[in-house]
Amino acid sequence: MDNQIVDLYLSNPKVKRDWEDFLTSLKITNFSANEVDQIDYTIGIYSGDDLVATGSVAGNVLKYIGVCNKGVTTGSRFNAIVSELVNRQFANHIYHLFVFTKLNYSDSFQHIGFSELAHSDEAAFLETGSPDVNDFLTDIPRVDDQSDKQVAGIVMNANPFTRGHRYLVEQAASQNDLVYVFVVNTDASLFTTEERFQLVKDGTVDLDNVIVVNGGDYMVSYATFPAYFLASPDQAVTYQTTLDARIFRNVIAPALNITTRYVGSEPLSRTTSIYNDVLTRELPPAVEVKVIDRDQTLTSDHQVITATQVRQFIKKGETSSLTAFVPETTAQFIQNHLTTLQKRIQEGMNIDGN
Amino acid sequence: MEIKETAVAGTLESSDIQIMISKATDGIQIDLQSDVEKQFGDQIRQVITKTLNDLDITAAKVKAVDKGALDCVIKARTIAAAQRASQTTDQPAWEVL
């Protein structure tokens, strides 16, 4: 029967080899472990003994979609594969899906109900389902006459919220009528999303013109910027951050009238440093980028404040060193939850990343 | 009938239509994607709206991706999606068919 969809078990070496050979013939060649290991499941269509179409899912992202149209109506196998993946995700109550694809396939996805969030010269990023980006933007709190106000945005993981973060928010708050702080939504850090969000909220509660918002799937999330969470080559970082920056510039910023994006200077993390460069290249002139130097006078011995260092203190139990690095609210939280946090580190939570 | 969760019915294959229904505060909003939008867009929207009204659904967000479905298919997929979204699949709405 035509378009009979079967499960492909990549744990079987023969299946995996066929799958890689087929995708390679379609010029999809990145089979690095940190990409392939993310896959939840893979499906395919065979014609005789030959694999002629395949697609995979990792969380809420469709991956490794490849189709050969030889001898069939163009699009029929593609539609069958994507339908099946989408329906299986819906059956698992995942109603909001993303796909990263080469730019020339963007139209094929748009043809079956995906909408494009951003594209670069090589790649496109699309979403389908509900709630979509418009629902996300509608739910963000607004102030009166926002279109006449000077509005800025900051995106932070805040793992956890430090005096450095606080300084960045203060700078932005003093220079603008309104500041949105978007907290990274992906839950892949020592502090959970809920904890990070609450610590940012508590740490900025005295700043009246700051609104703390969950960044959802659109700002530095596993979907838009996986390299932030997984060690990746520079090229992958540049390519993902370009899309991330364009979503902010084209979709997020105009909806909220954001005209300035604040970032902290980044002497230590390579990934974040590339991200800052890409933002500076992509956002202007629509959105101005202000790089705020880390204020080393915040600590008595002029250290650079980083959340990475704070996590080291937690690991070693040096809570007395914390006060120079984090605001009272964060220090209090760490004191109260020290054993829980240390347990997470012992259980293998990586604390050296971002 | 009240929409309680997001639900979907149908596929993206030729002659079918995929209907996704989610909660809305008021009114029926339809986001339709179809190759024959120009010729049949109004007709497709009308079939979806009438089917939902017959099910006593007055507020819903509908996303429809049409691949050339006939009216009976559109109706069937809309009913299936609506019953799933309102968690009433155990009480089929025969009278609407």
Short mmCIF file of C-alpha atoms in Angstrom, two decimals:
data_model
loop_
_atom_site.label_atom_id
_atom_site.label_comp_id
_atom_site.label_asym_id
_atom_site.label_seq_id
_atom_site.Cartn_x
_atom_site.Cartn_y
_atom_site.Cartn_z
CA MET A 1 0.00 0.00 0.00
CA ASP A 2 1.16 3.52 -0.73
CA ASN A 3 2.29 5.79 2.06
CA GLN A 4 2.10 3.10 4.72
CA ILE A 5 3.73 4.70 7.73
CA VAL A 6 5.93 2.60 9.99
CA ASP A 7 7.93 3.34 13.11
CA LEU A 8 11.69 3.41 12.63
CA TYR A 9 13.70 2.27 15.62
CA LEU A 10 17.05 3.99 15.37
CA SER A 11 18.38 1.79 18.14
CA ASN A 12 18.59 -0.88 15.43
CA PRO A 13 21.93 -0.25 13.67
CA LYS A 14 20.67 -1.38 10.26
CA VAL A 15 17.62 0.90 10.45
CA LYS A 16 19.79 3.77 11.63
CA ARG A 17 22.24 3.26 8.77
CA ASP A 18 19.45 3.24 6.16
CA TRP A 19 17.97 6.33 7.75
CA GLU A 20 21.29 8.21 7.74
CA ASP A 21 22.02 7.14 4.14
CA PHE A 22 18.61 8.32 3.00
CA LEU A 23 18.89 11.71 4.73
CA THR A 24 22.46 12.13 3.51
CA SER A 25 21.20 11.63 -0.06
CA LEU A 26 18.90 14.60 0.64
CA LYS A 27 21.83 16.65 1.99
CA ILE A 28 20.82 16.40 5.63
CA THR A 29 24.09 15.40 7.21
CA ASN A 30 24.26 16.49 10.84
CA PHE A 31 24.02 13.28 12.85
CA SER A 32 25.97 14.49 15.88
CA ALA A 33 24.99 12.74 19.08
CA ASN A 34 23.57 15.85 20.76
CA GLU A 35 21.08 16.23 17.89
CA VAL A 36 20.15 12.58 17.39
CA ASP A 37 19.87 11.82 21.11
CA GLN A 38 17.11 14.40 21.44
CA ILE A 39 14.80 12.44 19.14
CA ASP A 40 11.72 10.98 20.82
CA TYR A 41 10.64 8.84 17.88
CA THR A 42 11.07 8.47 14.14
CA ILE A 43 8.65 7.35 11.46
CA GLY A 44 9.12 6.48 7.84
CA ILE A 45 7.57 5.24 4.59
CA TYR A 46 9.08 2.38 2.62
CA SER A 47 8.64 1.63 -1.06
CA GLY A 48 9.69 -1.99 -1.39
CA ASP A 49 12.91 -2.20 0.62
CA ASP A 50 13.81 1.46 0.16
CA LEU A 51 13.14 4.16 2.68
CA VAL A 52 11.45 6.99 0.75
CA ALA A 53 10.32 9.37 3.50
CA THR A 54 11.04 10.02 7.15
CA GLY A 55 10.43 12.45 9.99
CA SER A 56 11.23 12.69 13.70
CA VAL A 57 10.10 14.54 16.77
CA ALA A 58 12.11 15.93 19.68
CA GLY A 59 9.85 17.47 22.32
CA ASN A 60 7.79 20.07 20.44
CA VAL A 61 10.15 20.29 17.46
CA LEU A 62 9.87 18.31 14.22
CA LYS A 63 13.27 17.22 12.96
CA TYR A 64 15.00 15.28 10.21
CA ILE A 65 12.15 15.45 7.76
CA GLY A 66 13.18 14.10 4.40
CA VAL A 67 11.09 12.92 1.46
CA CYS A 68 11.79 11.43 -1.96
CA ASN A 69 9.07 12.27 -4.49
CA LYS A 70 10.16 9.89 -7.22
CA GLY A 71 7.15 8.22 -8.86
CA VAL A 72 4.47 9.81 -6.66
CA THR A 73 2.55 13.07 -6.60
CA THR A 74 4.87 15.74 -5.27
CA GLY A 75 4.00 16.51 -1.68
CA SER A 76 1.89 13.45 -0.95
CA ARG A 77 4.56 11.66 1.11
CA PHE A 78 5.62 14.91 2.75
CA ASN A 79 2.02 15.61 3.77
CA ALA A 80 1.59 12.04 5.01
CA ILE A 81 4.72 12.20 7.18
CA VAL A 82 3.99 15.62 8.65
CA SER A 83 0.31 14.73 9.22
CA GLU A 84 1.31 11.63 11.12
CA LEU A 85 3.87 13.48 13.27
CA VAL A 86 1.46 16.32 13.99
CA ASN A 87 -1.38 13.94 14.86
CA ARG A 88 0.79 11.85 17.15
CA GLN A 89 1.95 14.99 18.96
CA PHE A 90 -1.65 16.19 19.29
CA ALA A 91 -2.61 12.78 20.66
CA ASN A 92 0.07 13.37 23.32
CA HIS A 93 -1.53 16.74 24.07
CA ILE A 94 1.32 18.70 22.52
CA TYR A 95 -0.63 21.17 20.41
CA HIS A 96 2.11 23.63 19.64
CA LEU A 97 4.86 22.53 17.29
CA PHE A 98 7.93 24.03 15.70
CA VAL A 99 10.10 23.16 12.78
CA PHE A 100 13.55 24.31 11.74
CA THR A 101 14.11 23.76 8.07
CA LYS A 102 16.12 24.85 5.11
CA LEU A 103 14.74 28.03 3.61
CA ASN A 104 13.61 26.33 0.39
CA TYR A 105 11.26 24.00 2.35
CA SER A 106 9.56 26.83 4.22
CA ASP A 107 6.82 27.06 1.58
CA SER A 108 6.05 23.34 1.84
CA PHE A 109 5.43 23.72 5.55
CA GLN A 110 3.41 26.90 5.11
CA HIS A 111 1.28 24.98 2.64
CA ILE A 112 0.16 22.63 5.42
CA GLY A 113 -0.68 25.23 8.00
CA PHE A 114 2.66 26.23 9.50
CA SER A 115 3.44 29.91 9.77
CA GLU A 116 6.92 31.31 9.47
CA LEU A 117 8.31 33.18 12.46
CA ALA A 118 11.65 34.09 10.94
CA HIS A 119 14.12 33.07 8.30
CA SER A 120 17.76 33.66 7.51
CA ASP A 121 19.62 33.00 4.27
CA GLU A 122 19.91 29.31 5.09
CA ALA A 123 17.17 28.41 7.50
CA ALA A 124 13.57 29.06 8.41
CA PHE A 125 11.73 28.61 11.69
CA LEU A 126 8.02 27.89 11.66
CA GLU A 127 5.28 27.02 14.10
CA THR A 128 1.85 25.47 13.96
CA GLY A 129 -0.94 24.79 16.39
CA SER A 130 -2.14 26.61 19.42
CA PRO A 131 -1.36 28.72 21.41
CA ASP A 132 0.69 30.50 18.75
CA VAL A 133 2.85 33.61 18.90
CA ASN A 134 -0.17 35.90 18.65
CA ASP A 135 -1.73 34.29 21.71
CA PHE A 136 1.61 34.64 23.50
CA LEU A 137 1.81 38.35 22.66
CA THR A 138 -1.83 39.00 23.55
CA ASP A 139 -1.27 37.61 27.04
CA ILE A 140 1.64 39.93 27.84
CA PRO A 141 0.56 42.79 30.14
CA ARG A 142 0.56 46.26 28.60
CA VAL A 143 0.49 49.77 30.05
CA ASP A 144 -1.68 52.71 28.94
CA ASP A 145 -0.44 54.57 25.86
CA GLN A 146 2.31 52.06 25.37
CA SER A 147 2.79 53.14 21.76
CA ASP A 148 3.96 56.57 22.95
CA LYS A 149 6.32 55.20 25.56
CA GLN A 150 10.00 54.41 25.45
CA VAL A 151 10.05 50.63 25.93
CA ALA A 152 13.04 48.30 26.41
CA GLY A 153 13.45 44.54 26.62
CA ILE A 154 15.91 42.23 28.35
CA VAL A 155 16.07 38.46 27.98
CA MET A 156 17.69 36.52 30.81
CA ASN A 157 17.96 32.99 32.08
CA ALA A 158 18.80 34.25 35.58
CA ASN A 159 20.08 30.97 36.92
CA PRO A 160 19.85 32.48 39.54
CA PHE A 161 19.13 36.24 39.57
CA THR A 162 22.37 38.05 40.58
CA ARG A 163 23.41 41.61 41.38
CA GLY A 164 24.70 41.71 37.81
CA HIS A 165 21.21 41.04 36.46
CA ARG A 166 19.82 43.56 38.89
CA TYR A 167 22.31 46.20 37.70
CA LEU A 168 21.30 45.57 34.07
CA VAL A 169 17.60 45.91 34.89
CA GLU A 170 18.23 49.07 36.94
CA GLN A 171 20.14 50.67 34.08
CA ALA A 172 17.33 49.89 31.65
CA ALA A 173 14.64 51.01 34.11
CA SER A 174 16.33 54.37 34.68
CA GLN A 175 16.61 55.05 30.95
CA ASN A 176 13.14 53.93 29.80
CA ASP A 177 9.45 54.36 30.60
CA LEU A 178 8.89 50.62 30.64
CA VAL A 179 11.15 47.56 30.73
CA TYR A 180 10.11 44.01 29.89
CA VAL A 181 12.27 41.34 31.46
CA PHE A 182 11.72 38.05 29.62
CA VAL A 183 12.78 35.05 31.65
CA VAL A 184 13.90 32.03 29.64
CA ASN A 185 11.18 29.42 29.77
CA THR A 186 13.15 26.25 29.02
CA ASP A 187 13.54 24.20 32.15
CA ALA A 188 17.10 22.95 31.74
CA SER A 189 18.94 24.84 34.47
CA LEU A 190 19.86 24.33 38.12
CA PHE A 191 17.04 26.63 39.19
CA THR A 192 13.66 25.63 37.79
CA THR A 193 11.77 27.99 35.50
CA GLU A 194 9.34 28.79 38.28
CA GLU A 195 12.16 29.54 40.74
CA ARG A 196 14.08 31.70 38.28
CA PHE A 197 10.94 33.62 37.37
CA GLN A 198 10.04 34.22 41.00
CA LEU A 199 13.58 35.35 41.91
CA VAL A 200 13.58 37.89 39.07
CA LYS A 201 10.17 39.12 40.22
CA ASP A 202 11.23 39.37 43.87
CA GLY A 203 14.52 41.00 42.94
CA THR A 204 12.87 43.75 40.87
CA VAL A 205 9.71 44.31 42.90
CA ASP A 206 10.77 47.85 43.88
CA LEU A 207 11.19 48.93 40.25
CA ASP A 208 7.74 50.18 39.24
CA ASN A 209 8.32 50.29 35.52
CA VAL A 210 9.56 46.70 35.16
CA ILE A 211 7.29 43.91 33.97
CA VAL A 212 8.62 40.37 34.32
CA VAL A 213 7.30 37.98 31.68
CA ASN A 214 7.97 34.36 30.82
CA GLY A 215 9.83 34.31 27.49
CA GLY A 216 7.79 31.35 26.26
CA ASP A 217 9.03 29.40 23.27
CA TYR A 218 10.20 32.48 21.46
CA MET A 219 13.19 33.80 23.36
CA VAL A 220 16.25 31.63 23.93
CA SER A 221 14.19 28.47 24.22
CA TYR A 222 15.07 24.90 23.46
CA ALA A 223 13.12 25.38 20.24
CA THR A 224 14.80 28.56 19.00
CA PHE A 225 18.26 28.24 20.47
CA PRO A 226 19.16 24.69 21.57
CA ALA A 227 22.89 25.55 21.54
CA TYR A 228 22.34 27.69 24.63
CA PHE A 229 21.60 24.51 26.55
CA LEU A 230 23.85 22.03 24.73
CA ALA A 231 27.50 22.56 23.92
CA SER A 232 27.55 23.24 20.17
CA PRO A 233 29.91 24.44 17.45
CA ASP A 234 30.15 28.22 16.89
CA GLN A 235 28.51 27.93 13.50
CA ALA A 236 25.38 26.34 15.00
CA VAL A 237 25.26 29.07 17.64
CA THR A 238 25.45 31.81 15.01
CA TYR A 239 22.80 30.22 12.87
CA GLN A 240 20.37 29.66 15.72
CA THR A 241 20.90 33.07 17.30
CA THR A 242 20.29 34.75 13.96
CA LEU A 243 16.79 33.26 13.90
CA ASP A 244 16.27 34.04 17.59
CA ALA A 245 17.30 37.67 16.99
CA ARG A 246 15.02 38.00 13.96
CA ILE A 247 12.01 36.67 15.84
CA PHE A 248 12.64 39.33 18.47
CA ARG A 249 13.10 42.05 15.86
CA ASN A 250 10.21 41.08 13.55
CA VAL A 251 7.59 39.68 15.88
CA ILE A 252 8.13 40.46 19.57
CA ALA A 253 9.53 44.00 19.51
CA PRO A 254 6.94 45.60 17.17
CA ALA A 255 4.01 44.09 19.10
CA LEU A 256 5.22 45.61 22.38
CA ASN A 257 6.78 48.77 20.95
CA ILE A 258 10.21 47.70 22.20
CA THR A 259 12.89 49.92 20.67
CA THR A 260 15.91 48.99 22.80
CA ARG A 261 17.30 45.64 23.86
CA TYR A 262 19.70 45.61 26.81
CA VAL A 263 22.36 42.97 27.17
CA GLY A 264 25.19 42.55 29.64
CA SER A 265 28.74 42.52 28.27
CA GLU A 266 30.00 38.96 28.16
CA PRO A 267 33.66 38.36 28.94
CA LEU A 268 33.29 34.75 30.02
CA SER A 269 30.71 32.71 28.12
CA ARG A 270 31.52 32.03 24.48
CA THR A 271 27.94 31.17 23.51
CA THR A 272 26.49 34.31 25.07
CA SER A 273 29.24 36.41 23.54
CA ILE A 274 28.36 35.15 20.04
CA TYR A 275 24.72 35.81 20.83
CA ASN A 276 25.50 39.43 21.76
CA ASP A 277 27.44 39.90 18.51
CA VAL A 278 24.56 38.51 16.48
CA LEU A 279 22.03 40.72 18.29
CA THR A 280 24.18 43.77 17.57
CA ARG A 281 24.28 42.78 13.92
CA GLU A 282 20.61 41.81 13.48
CA LEU A 283 18.47 44.08 15.65
CA PRO A 284 19.35 47.63 14.53
CA PRO A 285 17.94 49.87 13.21
CA ALA A 286 14.51 48.61 14.30
CA VAL A 287 15.74 47.83 17.79
CA GLU A 288 18.79 49.47 19.33
CA VAL A 289 21.16 47.20 21.26
CA LYS A 290 22.72 48.59 24.43
CA VAL A 291 25.56 46.56 25.84
CA ILE A 292 25.95 47.39 29.51
CA ASP A 293 29.38 46.69 30.95
CA ARG A 294 29.38 44.47 33.98
CA ASP A 295 29.87 46.74 36.95
CA GLN A 296 32.84 45.29 38.79
CA THR A 297 32.52 47.79 41.63
CA LEU A 298 29.52 45.80 42.85
CA THR A 299 31.85 43.38 44.61
CA SER A 300 34.51 44.61 47.00
CA ASP A 301 37.37 42.83 45.23
CA HIS A 302 36.22 43.78 41.72
CA GLN A 303 35.23 40.34 40.52
CA VAL A 304 33.02 39.81 37.51
CA ILE A 305 29.63 38.72 38.80
CA THR A 306 28.36 35.61 37.09
CA ALA A 307 25.62 33.17 37.88
CA THR A 308 28.13 30.42 37.06
CA GLN A 309 30.21 31.52 40.07
CA VAL A 310 27.10 31.63 42.24
CA ARG A 311 26.32 28.03 41.29
CA GLN A 312 29.86 27.06 42.30
CA PHE A 313 29.29 28.64 45.72
CA ILE A 314 26.12 26.60 46.05
CA LYS A 315 27.92 23.41 45.12
CA LYS A 316 30.60 24.08 47.73
CA GLY A 317 28.10 25.31 50.30
CA GLU A 318 29.87 28.69 50.60
CA THR A 319 26.72 30.64 51.31
CA SER A 320 28.62 33.41 53.11
CA SER A 321 30.25 34.39 49.79
CA LEU A 322 26.83 34.84 48.19
CA THR A 323 25.84 38.26 49.48
CA ALA A 324 28.38 40.08 47.31
CA PHE A 325 26.99 38.35 44.23
CA VAL A 326 23.23 38.11 44.64
CA PRO A 327 20.49 40.36 46.03
CA GLU A 328 19.02 39.62 49.44
CA THR A 329 15.98 37.91 47.91
CA THR A 330 18.07 35.40 45.98
CA ALA A 331 20.46 34.82 48.90
CA GLN A 332 17.51 34.08 51.16
CA PHE A 333 16.08 31.59 48.67
CA ILE A 334 19.42 29.79 48.34
CA GLN A 335 19.81 29.62 52.15
CA ASN A 336 16.36 28.09 52.45
CA HIS A 337 16.81 25.57 49.64
CA LEU A 338 20.52 24.81 49.83
CA THR A 339 20.13 21.07 50.30
CA THR A 340 17.62 20.76 47.47
CA LEU A 341 19.91 22.69 45.11
CA GLN A 342 22.98 20.68 46.12
CA LYS A 343 21.02 17.49 45.62
CA ARG A 344 20.19 18.55 42.06
CA ILE A 345 23.90 19.13 41.39
CA GLN A 346 24.80 15.75 42.84
CA GLU A 347 22.16 14.13 40.65
CA GLY A 348 24.01 15.38 37.60
CA MET A 349 22.60 18.84 36.82
CA ASN A 350 25.26 20.59 34.75
CA ILE A 351 26.17 23.88 36.41
CA ASP A 352 29.06 24.96 34.18
CA GLY A 353 26.95 25.90 31.17
CA ASN A 354 24.75 28.92 30.90
CA MET B 1 -21.42 22.44 24.25
CA GLU B 2 -18.38 24.10 25.75
CA ILE B 3 -14.78 23.87 24.50
CA LYS B 4 -12.68 22.56 27.36
CA GLU B 5 -9.35 21.78 25.72
CA THR B 6 -7.58 21.98 22.40
CA ALA B 7 -8.39 19.10 20.07
CA VAL B 8 -7.87 18.18 16.50
CA ALA B 9 -9.37 15.94 13.82
CA GLY B 10 -8.43 15.17 10.25
CA THR B 11 -5.16 14.93 8.36
CA LEU B 12 -3.17 17.03 5.90
CA GLU B 13 -3.60 14.56 3.07
CA SER B 14 -5.35 15.21 -0.20
CA SER B 15 -9.18 15.54 0.02
CA ASP B 16 -9.05 15.90 3.79
CA ILE B 17 -9.13 18.85 6.15
CA GLN B 18 -7.41 19.21 9.51
CA ILE B 19 -9.46 21.07 12.07
CA MET B 20 -8.04 22.28 15.36
CA ILE B 21 -10.40 23.76 17.89
CA SER B 22 -9.33 25.63 20.99
CA LYS B 23 -10.93 27.80 23.64
CA ALA B 24 -11.96 31.37 22.91
CA THR B 25 -13.72 33.97 24.99
CA ASP B 26 -16.38 34.91 22.50
CA GLY B 27 -17.36 34.32 18.92
CA ILE B 28 -16.12 31.79 16.43
CA GLN B 29 -12.85 32.79 14.80
CA ILE B 30 -11.70 30.72 11.84
CA ASP B 31 -8.19 30.77 10.51
CA LEU B 32 -8.42 28.94 7.20
CA GLN B 33 -5.61 27.84 4.97
CA SER B 34 -6.69 26.37 1.65
CA ASP B 35 -5.55 26.17 -1.96
CA VAL B 36 -9.13 26.80 -3.02
CA GLU B 37 -9.66 29.63 -0.56
CA LYS B 38 -10.56 32.01 -3.37
CA GLN B 39 -13.23 29.70 -4.79
CA PHE B 40 -14.55 27.96 -1.68
CA GLY B 41 -13.19 29.84 1.35
CA ASP B 42 -16.54 31.34 2.31
CA GLN B 43 -18.30 28.03 1.79
CA ILE B 44 -15.77 26.16 4.00
CA ARG B 45 -16.07 28.77 6.76
CA GLN B 46 -19.84 28.60 6.54
CA VAL B 47 -19.88 24.81 6.89
CA ILE B 48 -17.59 24.97 9.94
CA THR B 49 -19.58 27.77 11.57
CA LYS B 50 -22.95 26.10 10.96
CA THR B 51 -21.69 22.75 12.29
CA LEU B 52 -20.40 24.42 15.45
CA ASN B 53 -23.64 26.35 15.88
CA ASP B 54 -25.61 23.11 15.53
CA LEU B 55 -23.50 21.77 18.38
CA ASP B 56 -24.37 24.87 20.44
CA ILE B 57 -20.80 26.10 20.37
CA THR B 58 -20.70 29.88 20.28
CA ALA B 59 -17.10 30.56 21.24
CA ALA B 60 -14.16 28.77 19.67
CA LYS B 61 -10.91 29.37 17.90
CA VAL B 62 -10.67 27.20 14.81
CA LYS B 63 -7.61 26.57 12.75
CA ALA B 64 -8.38 24.72 9.52
CA VAL B 65 -5.91 23.44 6.97
CA ASP B 66 -7.88 22.32 3.93
CA LYS B 67 -6.59 19.99 1.26
CA GLY B 68 -9.68 20.05 -0.93
CA ALA B 69 -12.21 18.41 1.40
CA LEU B 70 -15.86 18.06 0.41
CA ASP B 71 -18.51 19.60 2.66
CA CYS B 72 -19.41 16.26 4.24
CA VAL B 73 -15.77 15.74 5.20
CA ILE B 74 -15.47 19.25 6.61
CA LYS B 75 -18.59 18.64 8.67
CA ALA B 76 -17.42 15.26 9.93
CA ARG B 77 -14.00 16.56 10.93
CA THR B 78 -15.51 19.60 12.63
CA ILE B 79 -17.88 17.44 14.68
CA ALA B 80 -15.06 15.08 15.66
CA ALA B 81 -12.75 17.92 16.70
CA ALA B 82 -15.54 19.69 18.61
CA GLN B 83 -16.58 16.57 20.48
CA ARG B 84 -12.99 15.86 21.42
CA ALA B 85 -12.46 19.49 22.48
CA SER B 86 -15.58 19.42 24.64
CA GLN B 87 -14.77 15.95 26.02
CA THR B 88 -18.08 14.53 24.83
CA THR B 89 -16.86 11.77 22.53
CA ASP B 90 -18.80 9.24 24.60
CA GLN B 91 -22.06 10.99 23.64
CA PRO B 92 -22.02 11.25 19.83
CA ALA B 93 -24.14 14.15 18.57
CA TRP B 94 -26.10 12.08 16.03
CA GLU B 95 -28.69 14.76 15.42
CA VAL B 96 -26.04 17.12 14.04
CA LEU B 97 -25.13 14.61 11.33
#
